[in-house]
């Protein structure tokens, strides 16, 4: 007898098309179920700090978690701590101008440390409990996409890029670092989607996270530590006088950009993808990068920078979930974000500043919002962006769990039905 169809958001749940069939799930088709069941994660090379001590630290730490603690729950708990640090930063330093108090800097360093630790241990918990699946990679990648935006904000604030920038540089440093963080992450994600392995440099994201955490501790615990980033240094090759923090971020950011350009070029001229033979890597990169125009314009025009920054982070996470769908679950899907994500970005751009102000819908057509209405508007925009991210994740997780015969709730462990 056929199972009744159910709806999961806008998608119907129907019988799995795998052989043998799994559980009812959305987006059921023979091609998609075959993609899910054939997908295998390929671990990248460890970076320098992972080889030195991080891997050993994570192996030690995971032993303190019970075996019923789901790896995806571990990832989510880490993301909650990262969002806590994000909220603390934007509340105390809404323009990312170095206004974060000393105590808050230390608290944020601790919360980001918890995120990094949970992110490092979730895969080990999956192997420890036998719960490894494509769903774990989707959960991890979605959390990392949002965390990439969070770390971009912390770099801008911690090194005084806005505080010590001059004139037009101030606002555009915050906008540019937000775009830089997203573009770098999107480039690596497309490379991983096409080649099947995430490109990792000897000095990569783990090193960046450790450096940012140490910088926050420096700013919060060392007297005059934060002010040191404003010290003017003379650069070689007649590059002039720069604030130390801005020079540091520019130098290492340039190295990261060069590394991504090399990776993108190598992927475009390299061999065809084994699991996406009909796809062009250049087309995937173009689709991944083109939406950055929308998010950057929204941040450039917004009056409420914190609300727009958070909304952009969640919308970017939604886009990366769609890219993961192409990678693990549907070789024919489009990684382009849906229309409503552009609408969310547009709404984020017109939220008035904190305390209230004018909402300009068109030239000559505007109205005033008070403090309470502004807070409600900003909250609604951020909630809509978060719901878009959660909905894409929930539908994709439903497809994967159903096809593999796993429990529908991605945050619990349960008996896996043997399929495939």
mmCIF file of C-alpha atoms in Angstrom:
data_model
loop_
_atom_site.group_PDB
_atom_site.id
_atom_site.type_symbol
_atom_site.label_atom_id
_atom_site.label_comp_id
_atom_site.label_asym_id
_atom_site.label_seq_id
_atom_site.Cartn_x
_atom_site.Cartn_y
_atom_site.Cartn_z
ATOM 1 C CA UNK A 1 0.000 0.000 0.000
ATOM 2 C CA UNK A 2 1.226 3.478 -0.829
ATOM 3 C CA UNK A 3 2.105 5.690 2.097
ATOM 4 C CA UNK A 4 0.057 8.888 2.448
ATOM 5 C CA UNK A 5 1.665 12.032 1.147
ATOM 6 C CA UNK A 6 2.580 14.636 3.738
ATOM 7 C CA UNK A 7 3.850 18.161 3.335
ATOM 8 C CA UNK A 8 7.130 19.469 4.684
ATOM 9 C CA UNK A 9 7.051 23.222 4.148
ATOM 10 C CA UNK A 10 6.320 23.514 0.383
ATOM 11 C CA UNK A 11 7.488 19.997 -0.489
ATOM 12 C CA UNK A 12 5.410 16.845 -0.516
ATOM 13 C CA UNK A 13 6.750 13.843 1.326
ATOM 14 C CA UNK A 14 6.322 10.710 -0.748
ATOM 15 C CA UNK A 15 7.736 7.232 -0.972
ATOM 16 C CA UNK A 16 11.483 6.930 -1.315
ATOM 17 C CA UNK A 17 12.577 5.961 -4.833
ATOM 18 C CA UNK A 18 15.712 4.149 -3.714
ATOM 19 C CA UNK A 19 16.222 0.422 -4.066
ATOM 20 C CA UNK A 20 15.397 -0.741 -1.457
ATOM 21 C CA UNK A 21 13.208 2.221 -0.477
ATOM 22 C CA UNK A 22 13.907 4.212 2.658
ATOM 23 C CA UNK A 23 11.364 6.311 4.537
ATOM 24 C CA UNK A 24 8.989 8.884 3.026
ATOM 25 C CA UNK A 25 10.771 12.157 2.326
ATOM 26 C CA UNK A 26 10.563 15.330 0.219
ATOM 27 C CA UNK A 27 12.113 15.651 -3.255
ATOM 28 C CA UNK A 28 11.917 11.897 -3.806
ATOM 29 C CA UNK A 29 13.288 10.690 -7.154
ATOM 30 C CA UNK A 30 15.523 7.847 -8.286
ATOM 31 C CA UNK A 31 18.336 10.242 -9.302
ATOM 32 C CA UNK A 32 18.316 12.108 -6.010
ATOM 33 C CA UNK A 33 18.151 9.001 -3.855
ATOM 34 C CA UNK A 34 21.046 7.501 -5.809
ATOM 35 C CA UNK A 35 23.070 10.689 -5.243
ATOM 36 C CA UNK A 36 22.447 10.625 -1.493
ATOM 37 C CA UNK A 37 23.377 6.964 -1.126
ATOM 38 C CA UNK A 38 26.464 7.152 -3.319
ATOM 39 C CA UNK A 39 27.892 10.273 -1.664
ATOM 40 C CA UNK A 40 31.061 9.747 0.358
ATOM 41 C CA UNK A 41 32.848 12.399 2.360
ATOM 42 C CA UNK A 42 36.536 12.909 1.573
ATOM 43 C CA UNK A 43 38.497 14.415 4.423
ATOM 44 C CA UNK A 44 40.868 17.252 3.448
ATOM 45 C CA UNK A 45 44.436 17.614 4.654
ATOM 46 C CA UNK A 46 44.927 18.944 8.166
ATOM 47 C CA UNK A 47 46.202 22.485 8.585
ATOM 48 C CA UNK A 48 49.246 23.365 10.696
ATOM 49 C CA UNK A 49 47.486 23.812 14.039
ATOM 50 C CA UNK A 50 45.328 20.747 13.463
ATOM 51 C CA UNK A 51 48.477 18.686 13.071
ATOM 52 C CA UNK A 52 50.209 20.313 16.042
ATOM 53 C CA UNK A 53 47.529 20.055 18.713
ATOM 54 C CA UNK A 54 43.922 20.704 17.652
ATOM 55 C CA UNK A 55 43.177 17.163 16.491
ATOM 56 C CA UNK A 56 44.590 15.711 19.709
ATOM 57 C CA UNK A 57 42.624 18.238 21.769
ATOM 58 C CA UNK A 58 39.367 17.370 19.981
ATOM 59 C CA UNK A 59 40.013 13.635 20.365
ATOM 60 C CA UNK A 60 40.496 14.211 24.077
ATOM 61 C CA UNK A 61 37.444 16.456 24.480
ATOM 62 C CA UNK A 62 34.935 14.269 22.648
ATOM 63 C CA UNK A 63 35.388 11.505 25.211
ATOM 64 C CA UNK A 64 33.530 13.619 27.777
ATOM 65 C CA UNK A 65 30.317 13.564 25.722
ATOM 66 C CA UNK A 66 27.852 10.679 26.123
ATOM 67 C CA UNK A 67 27.290 8.440 23.118
ATOM 68 C CA UNK A 68 23.629 9.500 22.931
ATOM 69 C CA UNK A 69 24.703 13.089 22.152
ATOM 70 C CA UNK A 70 24.056 13.509 18.413
ATOM 71 C CA UNK A 71 26.876 15.012 16.321
ATOM 72 C CA UNK A 72 24.442 17.414 14.643
ATOM 73 C CA UNK A 73 23.325 18.614 18.058
ATOM 74 C CA UNK A 74 26.971 19.230 18.907
ATOM 75 C CA UNK A 75 27.334 21.354 15.766
ATOM 76 C CA UNK A 76 24.181 23.294 16.593
ATOM 77 C CA UNK A 77 25.246 23.963 20.180
ATOM 78 C CA UNK A 78 28.507 25.378 18.834
ATOM 79 C CA UNK A 79 26.596 27.600 16.400
ATOM 80 C CA UNK A 80 24.428 28.916 19.256
ATOM 81 C CA UNK A 81 27.573 30.006 21.109
ATOM 82 C CA UNK A 82 28.910 31.678 17.944
ATOM 83 C CA UNK A 83 25.597 33.508 17.530
ATOM 84 C CA UNK A 84 25.835 34.575 21.163
ATOM 85 C CA UNK A 85 29.233 36.116 20.478
ATOM 86 C CA UNK A 86 27.835 37.708 17.298
ATOM 87 C CA UNK A 87 24.938 39.280 19.186
ATOM 88 C CA UNK A 88 27.256 40.569 21.918
ATOM 89 C CA UNK A 89 29.522 42.180 19.334
ATOM 90 C CA UNK A 90 26.741 43.885 17.380
ATOM 91 C CA UNK A 91 24.980 45.088 20.532
ATOM 92 C CA UNK A 92 28.059 46.789 21.964
ATOM 93 C CA UNK A 93 29.748 47.749 18.684
ATOM 94 C CA UNK A 94 26.956 48.096 16.088
ATOM 95 C CA UNK A 95 29.207 49.841 13.556
ATOM 96 C CA UNK A 96 32.115 47.419 14.157
ATOM 97 C CA UNK A 97 34.236 50.417 15.130
ATOM 98 C CA UNK A 98 36.133 48.824 18.027
ATOM 99 C CA UNK A 99 33.605 49.750 20.706
ATOM 100 C CA UNK A 100 33.438 46.222 22.163
ATOM 101 C CA UNK A 101 34.152 46.489 25.939
ATOM 102 C CA UNK A 102 37.022 44.532 27.445
ATOM 103 C CA UNK A 103 34.804 42.105 29.365
ATOM 104 C CA UNK A 104 32.727 41.462 26.247
ATOM 105 C CA UNK A 105 35.848 40.760 24.187
ATOM 106 C CA UNK A 106 36.903 38.063 26.665
ATOM 107 C CA UNK A 107 33.384 36.601 26.733
ATOM 108 C CA UNK A 108 33.254 36.540 22.931
ATOM 109 C CA UNK A 109 36.641 34.793 22.769
ATOM 110 C CA UNK A 110 35.282 32.095 25.107
ATOM 111 C CA UNK A 111 32.096 31.641 23.057
ATOM 112 C CA UNK A 112 34.017 31.444 19.782
ATOM 113 C CA UNK A 113 36.340 28.894 21.377
ATOM 114 C CA UNK A 114 33.321 26.741 22.253
ATOM 115 C CA UNK A 115 32.090 27.008 18.660
ATOM 116 C CA UNK A 116 35.457 25.970 17.220
ATOM 117 C CA UNK A 117 35.760 23.092 19.669
ATOM 118 C CA UNK A 118 32.274 21.770 18.950
ATOM 119 C CA UNK A 119 32.893 22.164 15.221
ATOM 120 C CA UNK A 120 36.094 20.144 15.552
ATOM 121 C CA UNK A 121 34.545 17.390 17.674
ATOM 122 C CA UNK A 122 31.289 16.777 15.786
ATOM 123 C CA UNK A 123 32.913 14.593 13.129
ATOM 124 C CA UNK A 124 34.730 12.598 15.769
ATOM 125 C CA UNK A 125 31.471 12.089 17.653
ATOM 126 C CA UNK A 126 29.871 10.876 14.405
ATOM 127 C CA UNK A 127 32.568 8.241 13.918
ATOM 128 C CA UNK A 128 32.432 7.343 17.607
ATOM 129 C CA UNK A 129 28.673 6.702 17.478
ATOM 130 C CA UNK A 130 28.523 5.329 13.921
ATOM 131 C CA UNK A 131 26.252 8.211 12.911
ATOM 132 C CA UNK A 132 28.249 9.543 9.978
ATOM 133 C CA UNK A 133 26.166 10.593 6.951
ATOM 134 C CA UNK A 134 25.859 13.352 4.358
ATOM 135 C CA UNK A 135 23.514 15.089 6.803
ATOM 136 C CA UNK A 136 26.422 15.742 9.152
ATOM 137 C CA UNK A 137 28.328 17.518 6.418
ATOM 138 C CA UNK A 138 25.267 19.606 5.513
ATOM 139 C CA UNK A 139 24.759 20.629 9.155
ATOM 140 C CA UNK A 140 28.427 21.429 9.615
ATOM 141 C CA UNK A 141 28.650 23.414 6.388
ATOM 142 C CA UNK A 142 25.532 25.456 7.128
ATOM 143 C CA UNK A 143 26.877 26.395 10.550
ATOM 144 C CA UNK A 144 30.301 27.214 9.099
ATOM 145 C CA UNK A 145 28.712 29.496 6.469
ATOM 146 C CA UNK A 146 27.116 31.642 9.170
ATOM 147 C CA UNK A 147 30.296 31.483 11.276
ATOM 148 C CA UNK A 148 32.312 32.811 8.320
ATOM 149 C CA UNK A 149 30.168 35.966 8.382
ATOM 150 C CA UNK A 150 30.556 36.193 12.152
ATOM 151 C CA UNK A 151 34.341 35.997 12.012
ATOM 152 C CA UNK A 152 34.434 38.661 9.306
ATOM 153 C CA UNK A 153 32.637 41.018 11.696
ATOM 154 C CA UNK A 154 35.034 40.198 14.547
ATOM 155 C CA UNK A 155 38.088 40.812 12.359
ATOM 156 C CA UNK A 156 36.746 44.228 11.394
ATOM 157 C CA UNK A 157 36.057 45.244 14.992
ATOM 158 C CA UNK A 158 39.021 43.603 16.760
ATOM 159 C CA UNK A 159 41.727 45.081 14.525
ATOM 160 C CA UNK A 160 40.210 48.563 14.418
ATOM 161 C CA UNK A 161 39.631 48.529 10.663
ATOM 162 C CA UNK A 162 36.702 50.931 10.983
ATOM 163 C CA UNK A 163 37.970 52.832 14.028
ATOM 164 C CA UNK A 164 41.309 53.695 12.425
ATOM 165 C CA UNK A 165 40.190 53.928 8.801
ATOM 166 C CA UNK A 166 39.859 57.364 7.285
ATOM 167 C CA UNK A 167 36.819 58.944 5.690
ATOM 168 C CA UNK A 168 35.014 56.641 3.268
ATOM 169 C CA UNK A 169 37.215 53.726 4.331
ATOM 170 C CA UNK A 170 35.382 53.371 7.645
ATOM 171 C CA UNK A 171 32.007 52.037 6.459
ATOM 172 C CA UNK A 172 33.398 50.280 3.431
ATOM 173 C CA UNK A 173 35.914 48.321 5.496
ATOM 174 C CA UNK A 174 33.014 46.719 7.352
ATOM 175 C CA UNK A 175 31.120 46.093 4.106
ATOM 176 C CA UNK A 176 34.219 44.847 2.299
ATOM 177 C CA UNK A 177 35.241 42.426 5.044
ATOM 178 C CA UNK A 178 31.696 41.038 5.156
ATOM 179 C CA UNK A 179 31.766 40.452 1.391
ATOM 180 C CA UNK A 180 35.316 39.080 1.555
ATOM 181 C CA UNK A 181 34.323 36.494 4.175
ATOM 182 C CA UNK A 182 31.340 35.321 2.155
ATOM 183 C CA UNK A 183 33.180 35.198 -1.166
ATOM 184 C CA UNK A 184 36.065 33.189 0.265
ATOM 185 C CA UNK A 185 33.695 30.700 1.858
ATOM 186 C CA UNK A 186 31.583 30.456 -1.305
ATOM 187 C CA UNK A 187 34.698 29.873 -3.430
ATOM 188 C CA UNK A 188 35.827 27.009 -1.211
ATOM 189 C CA UNK A 189 32.295 25.583 -1.167
ATOM 190 C CA UNK A 190 32.014 25.544 -4.959
ATOM 191 C CA UNK A 191 35.468 23.962 -5.233
ATOM 192 C CA UNK A 192 34.440 21.271 -2.745
ATOM 193 C CA UNK A 193 31.136 20.724 -4.561
ATOM 194 C CA UNK A 194 32.803 20.254 -7.941
ATOM 195 C CA UNK A 195 35.944 18.346 -6.956
ATOM 196 C CA UNK A 196 34.561 16.449 -3.975
ATOM 197 C CA UNK A 197 37.162 17.714 -1.494
ATOM 198 C CA UNK A 198 37.436 20.947 0.442
ATOM 199 C CA UNK A 199 40.603 22.922 -0.372
ATOM 200 C CA UNK A 200 42.603 23.496 2.813
ATOM 201 C CA UNK A 201 45.836 25.495 2.974
ATOM 202 C CA UNK A 202 48.528 24.848 5.600
ATOM 203 C CA UNK A 203 47.319 28.048 7.282
ATOM 204 C CA UNK A 204 43.541 28.115 6.977
ATOM 205 C CA UNK A 205 40.304 28.701 8.871
ATOM 206 C CA UNK A 206 41.385 26.957 12.067
ATOM 207 C CA UNK A 207 44.407 29.226 12.348
ATOM 208 C CA UNK A 208 42.217 32.256 11.625
ATOM 209 C CA UNK A 209 39.832 31.307 14.420
ATOM 210 C CA UNK A 210 42.648 30.848 16.932
ATOM 211 C CA UNK A 211 44.208 34.187 15.968
ATOM 212 C CA UNK A 212 40.881 36.040 16.318
ATOM 213 C CA UNK A 213 40.271 34.464 19.736
ATOM 214 C CA UNK A 214 43.765 35.431 20.901
ATOM 215 C CA UNK A 215 43.264 38.947 19.545
ATOM 216 C CA UNK A 216 40.041 39.292 21.518
ATOM 217 C CA UNK A 217 41.854 38.158 24.676
ATOM 218 C CA UNK A 218 44.645 40.649 23.921
ATOM 219 C CA UNK A 219 42.148 43.462 23.456
ATOM 220 C CA UNK A 220 40.250 42.560 26.594
ATOM 221 C CA UNK A 221 43.017 41.657 29.037
ATOM 222 C CA UNK A 222 46.068 43.708 28.069
ATOM 223 C CA UNK A 223 45.949 47.410 29.040
ATOM 224 C CA UNK A 224 46.201 49.431 25.843
ATOM 225 C CA UNK A 225 45.991 46.256 23.751
ATOM 226 C CA UNK A 226 43.105 47.426 21.612
ATOM 227 C CA UNK A 227 44.681 50.835 21.056
ATOM 228 C CA UNK A 228 47.882 49.193 19.766
ATOM 229 C CA UNK A 229 46.128 48.327 16.492
ATOM 230 C CA UNK A 230 45.846 52.058 15.763
ATOM 231 C CA UNK A 231 49.588 52.604 15.930
ATOM 232 C CA UNK A 232 50.851 53.926 12.595
ATOM 233 C CA UNK A 233 53.545 51.862 10.875
ATOM 234 C CA UNK A 234 55.465 52.654 7.704
ATOM 235 C CA UNK A 235 55.175 49.895 5.136
ATOM 236 C CA UNK A 236 57.969 48.930 2.728
ATOM 237 C CA UNK A 237 57.897 49.445 -1.055
ATOM 238 C CA UNK A 238 56.630 53.022 -0.623
ATOM 239 C CA UNK A 239 53.190 51.838 0.479
ATOM 240 C CA UNK A 240 52.959 54.675 2.971
ATOM 241 C CA UNK A 241 51.854 54.876 6.598
ATOM 242 C CA UNK A 242 49.115 52.525 7.744
ATOM 243 C CA UNK A 243 47.448 51.721 11.084
ATOM 244 C CA UNK A 244 48.882 48.403 12.311
ATOM 245 C CA UNK A 245 45.509 46.633 12.465
ATOM 246 C CA UNK A 246 44.441 47.713 8.988
ATOM 247 C CA UNK A 247 47.835 46.767 7.544
ATOM 248 C CA UNK A 248 47.673 43.329 9.200
ATOM 249 C CA UNK A 249 44.193 42.567 7.901
ATOM 250 C CA UNK A 250 45.024 43.845 4.407
ATOM 251 C CA UNK A 251 48.226 41.798 4.157
ATOM 252 C CA UNK A 252 46.805 38.478 5.313
ATOM 253 C CA UNK A 253 43.530 39.097 3.533
ATOM 254 C CA UNK A 254 45.441 39.554 0.276
ATOM 255 C CA UNK A 255 47.193 36.228 0.815
ATOM 256 C CA UNK A 256 43.837 34.539 1.388
ATOM 257 C CA UNK A 257 42.389 36.109 -1.746
ATOM 258 C CA UNK A 258 45.356 34.992 -3.847
ATOM 259 C CA UNK A 259 44.976 31.458 -2.489
ATOM 260 C CA UNK A 260 41.294 31.402 -3.499
ATOM 261 C CA UNK A 261 42.017 32.754 -6.972
ATOM 262 C CA UNK A 262 44.560 29.994 -7.522
ATOM 263 C CA UNK A 263 42.086 27.386 -6.249
ATOM 264 C CA UNK A 264 39.283 28.677 -8.483
ATOM 265 C CA UNK A 265 41.513 28.734 -11.576
ATOM 266 C CA UNK A 266 42.796 25.218 -10.856
ATOM 267 C CA UNK A 267 39.241 23.932 -10.562
ATOM 268 C CA UNK A 268 38.107 25.625 -13.782
ATOM 269 C CA UNK A 269 40.963 24.175 -15.869
ATOM 270 C CA UNK A 270 41.130 20.851 -14.019
ATOM 271 C CA UNK A 271 39.439 17.545 -14.850
ATOM 272 C CA UNK A 272 35.666 17.238 -15.041
ATOM 273 C CA UNK A 273 33.787 16.398 -11.885
ATOM 274 C CA UNK A 274 33.002 12.712 -11.468
ATOM 275 C CA UNK A 275 29.668 13.326 -9.741
ATOM 276 C CA UNK A 276 28.686 16.545 -11.586
ATOM 277 C CA UNK A 277 29.853 15.848 -15.167
ATOM 278 C CA UNK A 278 27.173 18.088 -16.720
ATOM 279 C CA UNK A 279 28.097 21.116 -14.649
ATOM 280 C CA UNK A 280 30.555 23.856 -15.534
ATOM 281 C CA UNK A 281 32.702 24.995 -12.604
ATOM 282 C CA UNK A 282 32.804 28.531 -14.010
ATOM 283 C CA UNK A 283 29.004 28.604 -14.052
ATOM 284 C CA UNK A 284 28.839 27.415 -10.453
ATOM 285 C CA UNK A 285 31.297 30.079 -9.329
ATOM 286 C CA UNK A 286 29.362 32.755 -11.212
ATOM 287 C CA UNK A 287 26.090 31.769 -9.559
ATOM 288 C CA UNK A 288 27.708 31.624 -6.137
ATOM 289 C CA UNK A 289 29.337 35.045 -6.501
ATOM 290 C CA UNK A 290 26.555 36.940 -8.290
ATOM 291 C CA UNK A 291 24.263 37.088 -5.242
ATOM 292 C CA UNK A 292 27.032 38.913 -3.383
ATOM 293 C CA UNK A 293 26.049 41.996 -5.381
ATOM 294 C CA UNK A 294 22.619 41.953 -3.723
ATOM 295 C CA UNK A 295 24.001 41.484 -0.209
ATOM 296 C CA UNK A 296 26.735 44.097 -0.650
ATOM 297 C CA UNK A 297 24.288 46.715 -1.968
ATOM 298 C CA UNK A 298 21.991 45.995 0.982
ATOM 299 C CA UNK A 299 24.830 46.534 3.474
ATOM 300 C CA UNK A 300 25.990 49.680 1.651
ATOM 301 C CA UNK A 301 22.538 51.289 1.707
ATOM 302 C CA UNK A 302 21.281 50.126 5.091
ATOM 303 C CA UNK A 303 20.715 52.455 8.046
ATOM 304 C CA UNK A 304 20.564 49.632 10.606
ATOM 305 C CA UNK A 305 23.885 47.879 10.033
ATOM 306 C CA UNK A 306 23.520 45.170 12.738
ATOM 307 C CA UNK A 307 20.108 43.984 11.489
ATOM 308 C CA UNK A 308 21.257 43.959 7.869
ATOM 309 C CA UNK A 309 24.506 42.164 8.738
ATOM 310 C CA UNK A 310 22.690 39.388 10.622
ATOM 311 C CA UNK A 311 20.051 39.008 7.904
ATOM 312 C CA UNK A 312 22.781 38.781 5.258
ATOM 313 C CA UNK A 313 24.554 36.073 7.288
ATOM 314 C CA UNK A 314 21.438 33.880 7.453
ATOM 315 C CA UNK A 315 20.601 34.459 3.787
ATOM 316 C CA UNK A 316 24.158 33.505 2.877
ATOM 317 C CA UNK A 317 23.782 30.350 4.967
ATOM 318 C CA UNK A 318 20.622 29.513 3.027
ATOM 319 C CA UNK A 319 22.530 29.879 -0.221
ATOM 320 C CA UNK A 320 25.245 27.515 1.019
ATOM 321 C CA UNK A 321 22.620 24.936 2.035
ATOM 322 C CA UNK A 322 21.363 25.005 -1.555
ATOM 323 C CA UNK A 323 24.895 24.482 -2.792
ATOM 324 C CA UNK A 324 25.216 21.500 -0.447
ATOM 325 C CA UNK A 325 22.011 20.081 -1.928
ATOM 326 C CA UNK A 326 23.699 20.081 -5.325
ATOM 327 C CA UNK A 327 26.709 18.361 -3.810
ATOM 328 C CA UNK A 328 25.110 15.575 -1.770
ATOM 329 C CA UNK A 329 21.487 15.181 -2.785
ATOM 330 C CA UNK A 330 20.456 16.538 -6.200
ATOM 331 C CA UNK A 331 22.903 16.854 -9.120
ATOM 332 C CA UNK A 332 20.273 18.723 -11.157
ATOM 333 C CA UNK A 333 19.312 21.363 -8.590
ATOM 334 C CA UNK A 334 20.044 25.061 -8.939
ATOM 335 C CA UNK A 335 22.387 26.661 -6.385
ATOM 336 C CA UNK A 336 20.893 30.068 -7.092
ATOM 337 C CA UNK A 337 19.019 31.541 -4.116
ATOM 338 C CA UNK A 338 15.230 31.964 -4.420
ATOM 339 C CA UNK A 339 13.567 35.314 -5.013
ATOM 340 C CA UNK A 340 12.469 35.743 -1.428
ATOM 341 C CA UNK A 341 16.058 35.935 -0.190
ATOM 342 C CA UNK A 342 16.532 39.033 -2.345
ATOM 343 C CA UNK A 343 13.312 40.417 -0.858
ATOM 344 C CA UNK A 344 14.681 39.816 2.660
ATOM 345 C CA UNK A 345 17.907 41.623 1.742
ATOM 346 C CA UNK A 346 15.893 44.536 0.320
ATOM 347 C CA UNK A 347 13.831 44.786 3.517
ATOM 348 C CA UNK A 348 17.008 44.670 5.620
ATOM 349 C CA UNK A 349 18.347 47.632 3.651
ATOM 350 C CA UNK A 350 15.407 49.874 4.609
ATOM 351 C CA UNK A 351 15.211 49.102 8.341
ATOM 352 C CA UNK A 352 15.621 52.449 10.196
ATOM 353 C CA UNK A 353 18.526 52.936 12.602
ATOM 354 C CA UNK A 354 18.223 51.794 16.199
ATOM 355 C CA UNK A 355 15.927 54.198 17.993
ATOM 356 C CA UNK A 356 13.631 54.821 15.028
ATOM 357 C CA UNK A 357 13.649 56.847 11.850
ATOM 358 C CA UNK A 358 12.369 57.085 8.302
ATOM 359 C CA UNK A 359 11.644 54.125 6.003
ATOM 360 C CA UNK A 360 12.120 55.161 2.388
ATOM 361 C CA UNK A 361 10.309 52.806 0.010
ATOM 362 C CA UNK A 362 10.835 55.016 -3.030
ATOM 363 C CA UNK A 363 12.021 58.525 -3.759
ATOM 364 C CA UNK A 364 9.540 60.886 -2.194
ATOM 365 C CA UNK A 365 7.626 58.110 -0.421
ATOM 366 C CA UNK A 366 8.679 57.485 3.138
ATOM 367 C CA UNK A 367 7.223 57.185 6.618
ATOM 368 C CA UNK A 368 8.507 57.341 10.161
ATOM 369 C CA UNK A 369 8.821 54.450 12.598
ATOM 370 C CA UNK A 370 9.265 54.804 16.338
ATOM 371 C CA UNK A 371 11.682 52.829 18.454
ATOM 372 C CA UNK A 372 9.342 49.929 19.184
ATOM 373 C CA UNK A 373 8.188 49.637 15.560
ATOM 374 C CA UNK A 374 11.799 49.777 14.346
ATOM 375 C CA UNK A 375 12.829 46.995 16.723
ATOM 376 C CA UNK A 376 9.850 44.918 15.574
ATOM 377 C CA UNK A 377 10.704 45.527 11.908
ATOM 378 C CA UNK A 378 14.360 44.606 12.427
ATOM 379 C CA UNK A 379 13.379 41.501 14.388
ATOM 380 C CA UNK A 380 10.950 40.427 11.679
ATOM 381 C CA UNK A 381 13.582 40.778 8.942
ATOM 382 C CA UNK A 382 16.171 38.796 10.905
ATOM 383 C CA UNK A 383 13.557 36.159 11.783
ATOM 384 C CA UNK A 384 12.568 35.842 8.119
ATOM 385 C CA UNK A 385 16.203 35.329 7.125
ATOM 386 C CA UNK A 386 16.708 32.757 9.891
ATOM 387 C CA UNK A 387 13.520 30.936 8.843
ATOM 388 C CA UNK A 388 14.687 30.825 5.225
ATOM 389 C CA UNK A 389 17.921 29.209 6.381
ATOM 390 C CA UNK A 390 16.112 26.777 8.700
ATOM 391 C CA UNK A 391 13.548 25.823 6.038
ATOM 392 C CA UNK A 392 16.177 24.954 3.439
ATOM 393 C CA UNK A 393 18.087 22.926 6.016
ATOM 394 C CA UNK A 394 14.950 21.143 7.228
ATOM 395 C CA UNK A 395 13.841 20.111 3.734
ATOM 396 C CA UNK A 396 17.319 18.906 2.731
ATOM 397 C CA UNK A 397 17.759 17.044 6.017
ATOM 398 C CA UNK A 398 14.377 15.409 5.483
ATOM 399 C CA UNK A 399 15.441 14.229 2.062
ATOM 400 C CA UNK A 400 18.694 12.761 3.376
ATOM 401 C CA UNK A 401 17.279 11.124 6.506
ATOM 402 C CA UNK A 402 14.371 9.586 4.607
ATOM 403 C CA UNK A 403 16.524 8.252 1.813
ATOM 404 C CA UNK A 404 18.997 6.701 4.272
ATOM 405 C CA UNK A 405 16.313 5.409 6.642
ATOM 406 C CA UNK A 406 17.489 7.626 9.512
ATOM 407 C CA UNK A 407 15.366 9.260 12.247
ATOM 408 C CA UNK A 408 13.634 12.370 10.912
ATOM 409 C CA UNK A 409 14.894 14.536 13.766
ATOM 410 C CA UNK A 410 18.491 15.367 12.754
ATOM 411 C CA UNK A 411 19.432 16.206 16.344
ATOM 412 C CA UNK A 412 18.837 12.790 17.882
ATOM 413 C CA UNK A 413 20.447 9.401 17.425
ATOM 414 C CA UNK A 414 18.290 6.403 16.657
ATOM 415 C CA UNK A 415 18.300 3.084 14.919
ATOM 416 C CA UNK A 416 19.068 3.431 11.248
ATOM 417 C CA UNK A 417 16.954 1.414 8.862
ATOM 418 C CA UNK A 418 19.242 -0.600 6.613
ATOM 419 C CA UNK A 419 18.948 0.663 3.048
ATOM 420 C CA UNK A 420 21.154 0.626 -0.007
#
